[in-house]
mmCIF file of C-alpha atoms in Angstrom:
data_model
loop_
_atom_site.group_PDB
_atom_site.id
_atom_site.type_symbol
_atom_site.label_atom_id
_atom_site.label_comp_id
_atom_site.label_asym_id
_atom_site.label_seq_id
_atom_site.Cartn_x
_atom_site.Cartn_y
_atom_site.Cartn_z
ATOM 1 C CA MET A 1 0.000 0.000 0.000
ATOM 2 C CA GLU A 2 1.199 3.496 -0.874
ATOM 3 C CA PHE A 3 0.649 6.605 1.237
ATOM 4 C CA GLY A 4 0.438 10.168 -0.031
ATOM 5 C CA ILE A 5 -1.126 13.466 0.978
ATOM 6 C CA SER A 6 -4.304 15.220 -0.114
ATOM 7 C CA PHE A 7 -5.454 18.830 0.117
ATOM 8 C CA LEU A 8 -8.940 20.303 0.154
ATOM 9 C CA PRO A 9 -8.814 23.933 1.304
ATOM 10 C CA ASP A 10 -11.563 24.701 3.823
ATOM 11 C CA VAL A 11 -10.601 28.144 5.090
ATOM 12 C CA ALA A 12 -11.885 31.666 4.528
ATOM 13 C CA PRO A 13 -9.783 34.847 4.248
ATOM 14 C CA GLU A 14 -10.738 35.891 7.770
ATOM 15 C CA THR A 15 -9.230 32.693 9.220
ATOM 16 C CA MET A 16 -6.200 32.257 6.935
ATOM 17 C CA SER A 17 -4.963 34.296 4.002
ATOM 18 C CA ALA A 18 -4.565 32.605 0.635
ATOM 19 C CA SER A 19 -0.838 33.296 0.669
ATOM 20 C CA GLU A 20 -0.475 31.675 4.092
ATOM 21 C CA TYR A 21 -2.475 28.641 2.970
ATOM 22 C CA TYR A 22 -0.448 28.123 -0.207
ATOM 23 C CA GLN A 23 2.887 28.523 1.532
ATOM 24 C CA GLY A 24 1.868 25.956 4.130
ATOM 25 C CA VAL A 25 0.646 23.294 1.715
ATOM 26 C CA LEU A 26 3.614 23.806 -0.602
ATOM 27 C CA ALA A 27 5.916 23.284 2.386
ATOM 28 C CA LEU A 28 3.996 20.105 3.281
ATOM 29 C CA SER A 29 4.373 18.916 -0.323
ATOM 30 C CA ARG A 30 8.136 19.403 -0.181
ATOM 31 C CA LEU A 31 8.259 17.564 3.153
ATOM 32 C CA ALA A 32 6.177 14.680 1.784
ATOM 33 C CA ASP A 33 8.523 14.418 -1.202
ATOM 34 C CA ARG A 34 11.563 14.160 1.093
ATOM 35 C CA LEU A 35 9.865 11.619 3.381
ATOM 36 C CA GLY A 36 8.931 9.224 0.582
ATOM 37 C CA TYR A 37 5.184 9.793 0.280
ATOM 38 C CA SER A 38 3.790 8.666 -3.068
ATOM 39 C CA HIS A 39 1.405 11.450 -4.139
ATOM 40 C CA VAL A 40 0.188 14.956 -3.495
ATOM 41 C CA LYS A 41 -3.433 15.586 -4.510
ATOM 42 C CA MET A 42 -5.439 18.812 -4.803
ATOM 43 C CA THR A 43 -9.134 19.297 -5.528
ATOM 44 C CA GLU A 44 -11.093 21.896 -7.550
ATOM 45 C CA HIS A 45 -13.914 24.058 -6.153
ATOM 46 C CA TYR A 46 -15.182 27.632 -6.322
ATOM 47 C CA LEU A 47 -16.946 30.456 -4.507
ATOM 48 C CA HIS A 48 -16.921 29.119 -0.937
ATOM 49 C CA PRO A 49 -14.418 28.398 1.844
ATOM 50 C CA TYR A 50 -15.037 24.727 0.992
ATOM 51 C CA GLY A 51 -12.368 24.335 -1.678
ATOM 52 C CA GLY A 52 -12.456 27.928 -2.847
ATOM 53 C CA TYR A 53 -8.740 28.464 -2.358
ATOM 54 C CA CYS A 54 -8.044 26.035 -5.201
ATOM 55 C CA PRO A 55 -10.001 26.859 -8.347
ATOM 56 C CA SER A 56 -7.103 25.368 -10.344
ATOM 57 C CA PRO A 57 -5.466 22.172 -9.056
ATOM 58 C CA LEU A 58 -3.201 22.163 -12.110
ATOM 59 C CA ASN A 59 -1.762 25.571 -11.240
ATOM 60 C CA PHE A 60 -1.028 24.335 -7.736
ATOM 61 C CA LEU A 61 0.484 21.060 -8.928
ATOM 62 C CA THR A 62 2.739 22.924 -11.345
ATOM 63 C CA ALA A 63 4.186 24.776 -8.357
ATOM 64 C CA VAL A 64 4.617 21.463 -6.541
ATOM 65 C CA ALA A 65 6.361 19.966 -9.577
ATOM 66 C CA ALA A 66 8.869 22.813 -9.575
ATOM 67 C CA GLN A 67 9.680 22.290 -5.882
ATOM 68 C CA THR A 68 9.839 18.477 -5.690
ATOM 69 C CA GLU A 69 11.746 15.637 -7.315
ATOM 70 C CA ARG A 70 9.812 12.374 -7.269
ATOM 71 C CA ILE A 71 6.351 12.653 -5.681
ATOM 72 C CA ARG A 72 3.467 12.080 -8.085
ATOM 73 C CA LEU A 73 0.899 14.813 -8.680
ATOM 74 C CA MET A 74 -2.828 14.080 -8.687
ATOM 75 C CA THR A 75 -5.878 16.191 -9.410
ATOM 76 C CA GLY A 76 -8.488 15.212 -6.899
ATOM 77 C CA CYS A 77 -10.491 16.198 -8.648
ATOM 78 C CA LEU A 78 -10.884 18.177 -11.842
ATOM 79 C CA LEU A 79 -14.525 19.027 -12.616
ATOM 80 C CA PRO A 80 -14.899 18.307 -16.358
ATOM 81 C CA SER A 81 -18.457 19.617 -16.562
ATOM 82 C CA PHE A 82 -17.088 23.149 -16.222
ATOM 83 C CA HIS A 83 -14.351 22.857 -18.871
ATOM 84 C CA HIS A 84 -13.935 22.268 -22.579
ATOM 85 C CA PRO A 85 -12.068 18.990 -23.249
ATOM 86 C CA VAL A 86 -9.455 20.701 -25.447
ATOM 87 C CA LYS A 87 -8.456 22.833 -22.469
ATOM 88 C CA ILE A 88 -8.336 19.876 -20.074
ATOM 89 C CA ALA A 89 -6.243 17.785 -22.488
ATOM 90 C CA SER A 90 -3.862 20.663 -23.159
ATOM 91 C CA TYR A 91 -3.476 21.856 -19.567
ATOM 92 C CA THR A 92 -2.971 18.371 -18.111
ATOM 93 C CA ALA A 93 -0.422 17.412 -20.761
ATOM 94 C CA MET A 94 1.464 20.613 -19.979
ATOM 95 C CA VAL A 95 1.713 19.689 -16.277
ATOM 96 C CA ASP A 96 2.714 16.153 -17.227
ATOM 97 C CA ALA A 97 5.519 17.579 -19.366
ATOM 98 C CA ILE A 98 6.685 20.099 -16.751
ATOM 99 C CA SER A 99 6.803 17.338 -14.115
ATOM 100 C CA ASN A 100 8.450 14.868 -16.513
ATOM 101 C CA GLY A 101 5.583 12.409 -16.378
ATOM 102 C CA ARG A 102 4.407 12.603 -12.765
ATOM 103 C CA LEU A 103 0.729 13.512 -13.266
ATOM 104 C CA ASP A 104 -2.312 11.386 -12.379
ATOM 105 C CA VAL A 105 -5.620 12.894 -13.508
ATOM 106 C CA GLY A 106 -8.556 12.468 -11.145
ATOM 107 C CA TYR A 107 -12.042 13.574 -12.189
ATOM 108 C CA ALA A 108 -15.252 14.198 -10.246
ATOM 109 C CA ARG A 109 -18.739 14.956 -11.501
ATOM 110 C CA ALA A 110 -19.135 18.086 -9.312
ATOM 111 C CA TYR A 111 -22.043 18.194 -6.891
ATOM 112 C CA LEU A 112 -22.490 21.695 -5.477
ATOM 113 C CA PRO A 113 -25.556 23.490 -6.920
ATOM 114 C CA TYR A 114 -24.068 26.988 -6.692
ATOM 115 C CA GLU A 115 -21.146 25.952 -8.916
ATOM 116 C CA PHE A 116 -23.467 24.604 -11.612
ATOM 117 C CA GLU A 117 -25.624 27.733 -11.406
ATOM 118 C CA THR A 118 -22.623 30.065 -11.693
ATOM 119 C CA PHE A 119 -21.199 28.278 -14.738
ATOM 120 C CA ASP A 120 -24.675 28.029 -16.281
ATOM 121 C CA VAL A 121 -24.413 24.245 -16.538
ATOM 122 C CA PRO A 122 -27.597 22.237 -15.805
ATOM 123 C CA MET A 123 -27.308 19.589 -13.123
ATOM 124 C CA ASP A 124 -29.714 17.304 -14.948
ATOM 125 C CA GLY A 125 -27.713 15.607 -17.667
ATOM 126 C CA SER A 126 -24.407 16.238 -15.915
ATOM 127 C CA ARG A 127 -23.540 12.527 -15.908
ATOM 128 C CA GLU A 128 -23.723 12.370 -19.717
ATOM 129 C CA ARG A 129 -21.721 15.598 -20.043
ATOM 130 C CA PHE A 130 -19.131 14.280 -17.581
ATOM 131 C CA GLU A 131 -18.547 10.998 -19.433
ATOM 132 C CA ALA A 132 -18.492 12.707 -22.828
ATOM 133 C CA THR A 133 -15.856 15.173 -21.673
ATOM 134 C CA ILE A 134 -13.571 12.518 -20.172
ATOM 135 C CA ALA A 135 -13.837 10.356 -23.300
ATOM 136 C CA ALA A 136 -12.961 13.368 -25.447
ATOM 137 C CA VAL A 137 -9.922 14.217 -23.295
ATOM 138 C CA THR A 138 -8.597 10.669 -23.630
ATOM 139 C CA GLU A 139 -9.038 10.832 -27.399
ATOM 140 C CA LEU A 140 -7.314 14.217 -27.594
ATOM 141 C CA TRP A 141 -4.345 12.893 -25.606
ATOM 142 C CA THR A 142 -3.853 9.978 -27.962
ATOM 143 C CA GLU A 143 -5.178 10.978 -31.403
ATOM 144 C CA GLU A 144 -4.376 13.606 -34.007
ATOM 145 C CA ASN A 145 -6.967 15.568 -35.995
ATOM 146 C CA ALA A 146 -9.719 14.512 -33.595
ATOM 147 C CA THR A 147 -13.298 15.565 -34.279
ATOM 148 C CA ARG A 148 -16.278 15.422 -31.908
ATOM 149 C CA GLU A 149 -19.817 16.735 -32.095
ATOM 150 C CA THR A 150 -21.838 16.471 -28.865
ATOM 151 C CA PRO A 151 -24.717 18.373 -27.256
ATOM 152 C CA PHE A 152 -22.145 19.901 -24.888
ATOM 153 C CA PHE A 153 -19.120 20.817 -27.036
ATOM 154 C CA SER A 154 -17.672 20.335 -30.488
ATOM 155 C CA TYR A 155 -14.338 20.603 -32.274
ATOM 156 C CA ARG A 156 -12.856 19.609 -35.607
ATOM 157 C CA ASP A 157 -9.406 18.378 -36.616
ATOM 158 C CA ALA A 158 -7.963 19.094 -33.158
ATOM 159 C CA THR A 159 -4.423 18.014 -32.311
ATOM 160 C CA THR A 160 -3.650 19.274 -28.838
ATOM 161 C CA LEU A 161 -0.231 20.426 -27.716
ATOM 162 C CA PRO A 162 1.838 19.672 -25.789
ATOM 163 C CA ARG A 163 1.609 15.894 -25.902
ATOM 164 C CA SER A 164 1.851 14.071 -22.586
ATOM 165 C CA VAL A 165 5.131 12.526 -21.450
ATOM 166 C CA GLN A 166 3.401 9.391 -20.171
ATOM 167 C CA ALA A 167 2.313 6.995 -22.872
ATOM 168 C CA PRO A 168 -0.368 6.562 -23.927
ATOM 169 C CA HIS A 169 -1.521 9.240 -21.456
ATOM 170 C CA PRO A 170 -1.562 9.970 -17.698
ATOM 171 C CA PRO A 171 -3.415 7.470 -15.473
ATOM 172 C CA THR A 172 -7.048 8.485 -14.920
ATOM 173 C CA TYR A 173 -9.211 8.153 -11.821
ATOM 174 C CA VAL A 174 -12.857 8.967 -11.149
ATOM 175 C CA ALA A 175 -14.428 9.748 -7.778
ATOM 176 C CA ALA A 176 -17.529 7.982 -6.482
ATOM 177 C CA VAL A 177 -19.403 8.495 -3.220
ATOM 178 C CA ARG A 178 -22.690 6.678 -2.783
ATOM 179 C CA THR A 179 -24.485 5.408 -5.882
ATOM 180 C CA PRO A 180 -23.607 1.723 -6.470
ATOM 181 C CA SER A 181 -23.968 2.037 -10.245
ATOM 182 C CA SER A 182 -21.340 4.794 -10.283
ATOM 183 C CA PHE A 183 -18.717 2.431 -8.852
ATOM 184 C CA SER A 184 -19.457 -0.262 -11.433
ATOM 185 C CA ARG A 185 -19.498 2.278 -14.246
ATOM 186 C CA ILE A 186 -16.030 3.577 -13.311
ATOM 187 C CA GLY A 187 -14.738 0.005 -13.517
ATOM 188 C CA GLU A 188 -16.422 -0.606 -16.869
ATOM 189 C CA LEU A 189 -14.753 2.514 -18.270
ATOM 190 C CA GLY A 190 -11.324 1.370 -17.058
ATOM 191 C CA HIS A 191 -10.514 4.209 -14.654
ATOM 192 C CA GLY A 192 -8.997 4.056 -11.192
ATOM 193 C CA LEU A 193 -11.412 4.704 -8.308
ATOM 194 C CA LEU A 194 -11.217 7.575 -5.810
ATOM 195 C CA ILE A 195 -13.184 7.321 -2.556
ATOM 196 C CA THR A 196 -13.561 9.640 0.436
ATOM 197 C CA PRO A 197 -15.734 8.021 3.140
ATOM 198 C CA GLY A 198 -16.325 11.335 4.942
ATOM 199 C CA GLY A 199 -18.730 10.097 7.617
ATOM 200 C CA LEU A 200 -20.708 7.893 5.238
ATOM 201 C CA ASP A 201 -20.915 4.128 5.465
ATOM 202 C CA MET A 202 -17.779 2.325 4.326
ATOM 203 C CA PRO A 203 -18.384 1.274 0.706
ATOM 204 C CA ALA A 204 -16.981 -2.285 0.780
ATOM 205 C CA ASP A 205 -19.665 -3.736 -1.503
ATOM 206 C CA ARG A 206 -19.306 -0.842 -3.955
ATOM 207 C CA VAL A 207 -15.500 -1.108 -4.055
ATOM 208 C CA ARG A 208 -15.880 -4.816 -4.738
ATOM 209 C CA ALA A 209 -18.381 -4.036 -7.509
ATOM 210 C CA TYR A 210 -15.860 -1.642 -9.049
ATOM 211 C CA ARG A 211 -13.124 -4.292 -9.083
ATOM 212 C CA GLU A 212 -15.448 -6.929 -10.511
ATOM 213 C CA ALA A 213 -16.645 -4.590 -13.279
ATOM 214 C CA PHE A 214 -13.188 -3.305 -14.218
ATOM 215 C CA GLN A 215 -12.304 -3.555 -17.894
ATOM 216 C CA PRO A 216 -8.879 -2.249 -18.920
ATOM 217 C CA ARG A 217 -9.198 0.232 -21.783
ATOM 218 C CA THR A 218 -5.633 1.531 -22.138
ATOM 219 C CA ALA A 219 -2.169 0.717 -20.847
ATOM 220 C CA ALA A 220 -2.412 3.794 -18.613
ATOM 221 C CA MET A 221 -4.625 1.788 -16.192
ATOM 222 C CA PRO A 222 -4.049 -1.923 -16.841
ATOM 223 C CA GLU A 223 -5.710 -3.117 -13.618
ATOM 224 C CA PRO A 224 -8.140 -1.728 -11.038
ATOM 225 C CA ARG A 225 -6.727 0.697 -8.492
ATOM 226 C CA VAL A 226 -8.486 2.135 -5.442
ATOM 227 C CA VAL A 227 -7.302 5.365 -3.839
ATOM 228 C CA ALA A 228 -8.891 6.530 -0.566
ATOM 229 C CA SER A 229 -8.579 9.983 1.026
ATOM 230 C CA LEU A 230 -8.926 10.373 4.800
ATOM 231 C CA PRO A 231 -7.965 12.984 7.395
ATOM 232 C CA LEU A 232 -4.899 12.011 9.443
ATOM 233 C CA LEU A 233 -3.357 13.272 12.643
ATOM 234 C CA VAL A 234 -0.604 11.331 14.407
ATOM 235 C CA GLY A 235 0.522 12.381 17.880
ATOM 236 C CA GLU A 236 2.704 11.252 20.745
ATOM 237 C CA THR A 237 -0.385 10.338 22.806
ATOM 238 C CA ASP A 238 -3.918 9.367 21.836
ATOM 239 C CA ALA A 239 -5.379 12.035 24.115
ATOM 240 C CA GLU A 240 -3.404 14.862 22.565
ATOM 241 C CA ALA A 241 -3.999 13.646 19.000
ATOM 242 C CA ASN A 242 -7.738 13.325 19.664
ATOM 243 C CA ARG A 243 -7.931 16.784 21.228
ATOM 244 C CA LEU A 244 -6.238 18.451 18.276
ATOM 245 C CA ALA A 245 -7.991 16.403 15.599
ATOM 246 C CA ASP A 246 -11.497 16.912 16.983
ATOM 247 C CA ARG A 247 -11.058 20.670 16.848
ATOM 248 C CA TYR A 248 -9.921 20.691 13.218
ATOM 249 C CA LEU A 249 -12.380 17.995 12.164
ATOM 250 C CA GLN A 250 -15.225 20.100 13.528
ATOM 251 C CA ASN A 251 -13.995 23.113 11.567
ATOM 252 C CA TYR A 252 -13.850 20.964 8.431
ATOM 253 C CA LEU A 253 -17.334 19.571 9.033
ATOM 254 C CA ASP A 254 -18.790 23.045 9.618
ATOM 255 C CA VAL A 255 -17.395 24.382 6.342
ATOM 256 C CA TRP A 256 -18.481 21.292 4.395
ATOM 257 C CA THR A 257 -22.002 21.506 5.860
ATOM 258 C CA SER A 258 -22.222 25.171 4.921
ATOM 259 C CA ALA A 259 -21.349 24.321 1.318
ATOM 260 C CA VAL A 260 -23.941 21.556 1.000
ATOM 261 C CA ASP A 261 -26.644 23.796 2.490
ATOM 262 C CA SER A 262 -27.014 24.823 -1.149
ATOM 263 C CA TRP A 263 -28.903 21.526 -1.614
ATOM 264 C CA ASN A 264 -31.647 22.547 0.803
ATOM 265 C CA ASN A 265 -34.008 23.810 -1.914
ATOM 266 C CA VAL A 266 -32.578 21.988 -4.920
ATOM 267 C CA SER A 267 -33.233 18.606 -6.476
ATOM 268 C CA SER A 268 -31.848 16.881 -9.546
ATOM 269 C CA SER A 269 -32.570 13.563 -11.202
ATOM 270 C CA ASP A 270 -28.814 13.057 -11.592
ATOM 271 C CA TYR A 271 -28.240 13.560 -7.846
ATOM 272 C CA ALA A 272 -31.144 11.696 -6.303
ATOM 273 C CA SER A 273 -29.551 11.127 -2.876
ATOM 274 C CA TYR A 274 -28.005 14.562 -2.336
ATOM 275 C CA SER A 275 -30.926 16.729 -1.243
ATOM 276 C CA GLY A 276 -30.715 15.605 2.393
ATOM 277 C CA MET A 277 -26.937 15.780 2.686
ATOM 278 C CA SER A 278 -26.875 18.946 4.782
ATOM 279 C CA ARG A 279 -29.341 17.542 7.300
ATOM 280 C CA PHE A 280 -27.299 14.337 7.556
ATOM 281 C CA LEU A 281 -24.033 16.196 8.154
ATOM 282 C CA ARG A 282 -25.662 18.296 10.874
ATOM 283 C CA THR A 283 -26.278 15.129 12.865
ATOM 284 C CA MET A 284 -22.526 14.541 13.063
ATOM 285 C CA SER A 285 -19.629 16.088 14.957
ATOM 286 C CA GLY A 286 -15.923 16.158 14.277
ATOM 287 C CA THR A 287 -15.525 13.518 16.967
ATOM 288 C CA ASP A 288 -17.975 11.295 15.075
ATOM 289 C CA LEU A 289 -15.748 11.426 11.999
ATOM 290 C CA ARG A 290 -12.910 10.077 14.102
ATOM 291 C CA LEU A 291 -14.979 7.447 15.906
ATOM 292 C CA THR A 292 -16.523 6.068 12.700
ATOM 293 C CA GLY A 293 -13.104 5.600 11.104
ATOM 294 C CA SER A 294 -13.626 8.396 8.584
ATOM 295 C CA ALA A 295 -10.540 10.061 10.075
ATOM 296 C CA ILE A 296 -7.441 8.259 11.331
ATOM 297 C CA VAL A 297 -6.145 9.740 14.591
ATOM 298 C CA GLY A 298 -3.842 8.640 17.408
ATOM 299 C CA THR A 299 -0.374 7.434 18.285
ATOM 300 C CA PRO A 300 1.565 5.476 15.651
ATOM 301 C CA ASP A 301 0.376 2.168 17.126
ATOM 302 C CA THR A 302 -3.238 3.356 17.220
ATOM 303 C CA VAL A 303 -2.987 4.611 13.647
ATOM 304 C CA ILE A 304 -1.641 1.257 12.446
ATOM 305 C CA GLU A 305 -4.538 -0.562 14.101
ATOM 306 C CA ARG A 306 -7.084 1.851 12.592
ATOM 307 C CA ILE A 307 -5.608 1.572 9.121
ATOM 308 C CA HIS A 308 -5.995 -2.207 9.333
ATOM 309 C CA ARG A 309 -9.586 -1.742 10.509
ATOM 310 C CA PHE A 310 -10.311 0.683 7.660
ATOM 311 C CA VAL A 311 -9.018 -1.762 5.065
ATOM 312 C CA GLU A 312 -11.113 -4.549 6.618
ATOM 313 C CA GLN A 313 -14.200 -2.309 6.317
ATOM 314 C CA VAL A 314 -13.548 -1.089 2.775
ATOM 315 C CA GLY A 315 -11.688 -3.932 1.121
ATOM 316 C CA GLN A 316 -8.456 -3.794 -0.835
ATOM 317 C CA VAL A 317 -7.080 -0.250 -1.063
ATOM 318 C CA ASP A 318 -3.975 0.446 -3.137
ATOM 319 C CA THR A 319 -3.214 3.969 -1.905
ATOM 320 C CA ILE A 320 -4.324 6.128 1.014
ATOM 321 C CA LEU A 321 -3.888 9.873 0.594
ATOM 322 C CA TRP A 322 -3.935 11.639 3.941
ATOM 323 C CA GLN A 323 -5.862 14.899 4.192
ATOM 324 C CA VAL A 324 -3.462 17.041 6.188
ATOM 325 C CA ASP A 325 -4.978 20.514 5.772
ATOM 326 C CA PHE A 326 -8.454 19.778 7.187
ATOM 327 C CA GLY A 327 -10.125 22.422 9.301
ATOM 328 C CA GLY A 328 -7.437 24.988 8.527
ATOM 329 C CA MET A 329 -4.772 22.876 10.204
ATOM 330 C CA PRO A 330 -1.526 24.908 10.078
ATOM 331 C CA TYR A 331 1.855 23.640 8.932
ATOM 332 C CA ASP A 332 3.281 23.451 12.458
ATOM 333 C CA VAL A 333 0.567 20.910 13.405
ATOM 334 C CA ALA A 334 0.460 18.949 10.140
ATOM 335 C CA ALA A 335 4.227 18.633 9.592
ATOM 336 C CA PRO A 336 5.044 16.750 12.846
ATOM 337 C CA SER A 337 2.134 14.395 12.126
ATOM 338 C CA LEU A 338 3.478 13.639 8.631
ATOM 339 C CA GLN A 339 6.978 13.142 10.024
ATOM 340 C CA LEU A 340 5.770 10.779 12.758
ATOM 341 C CA PHE A 341 3.745 8.750 10.274
ATOM 342 C CA ALA A 342 6.756 8.411 7.971
ATOM 343 C CA ASP A 343 9.099 7.490 10.817
ATOM 344 C CA GLU A 344 6.909 5.199 12.921
ATOM 345 C CA VAL A 345 4.040 3.925 10.745
ATOM 346 C CA MET A 346 5.172 3.479 7.144
ATOM 347 C CA PRO A 347 8.108 1.169 7.971
ATOM 348 C CA LYS A 348 5.877 -1.164 9.984
ATOM 349 C CA LEU A 349 3.181 -1.335 7.310
ATOM 350 C CA ALA A 350 5.814 -2.096 4.662
ATOM 351 C CA VAL A 351 6.881 -5.290 6.456
#
């Protein structure tokens, strides 16, 4: 199993400036590179403290590429529904070239109503738009003089530049949360799977369905791969780690709940189970995230035991990417946790 780091900004200007946030997560990326972590991942969101500090994961990952040597770079996730495929293919190939072939491209369907409204993209039909865009990007990476005509975009005789360093193209992953058919569909399309339990039930049956449905489409993803993202805080004592984590987990939960309040008066046939999300999250606390195993917290020995428990609940996981910026956690809290995990946990799990 590999271990990397994952970022999802959840701070507002009044709690942390953008410059302070970026400097902290870039420093954590450099530290993770030195300590042997496998990946650094950044998400895409807009208009709200939930993710709003990273409207462009590719811009951020370009900065990481310039400051690191070996760690892989992952978008987690790009939101294809808000972009033309020629731009996605071109921008991702550029980062792949700058990093000398270190990019993994993760996609998500987007789920926040205010983002769809702002970009004037209907939520109904977003699944079809999402799949059409990803298929077009893959074609643009690998073909010359490509032509597509869809209800969502069109282009003729397009040969994007630059071409990616990785052949035939960067590995691709797609995020899934709840709907069982989404997990199977990701496998059928030959993508890697991204999961973030986040207080929801552990999706063991859905992960299994993904693996059973997997059909390799290109050499970029020859076999199924599951990548999970979870908050992590490792401390010298369980009590101290719990005290710190619960505070930042509650901050994270509050910001996330505020973002999904936008579902309160919205419904969509493509998002049948999302309308009650805000009410569900309000029944939880930061402590609940820790107690349900949706966050991994404690001493190195406790963390090892909880990782084993998580894998038993979810099934085979190839990579865990630790969320280390949750709740506005500053560098001086996150860095010792990353160091302790690398020193005391990774060697024991590698045995």
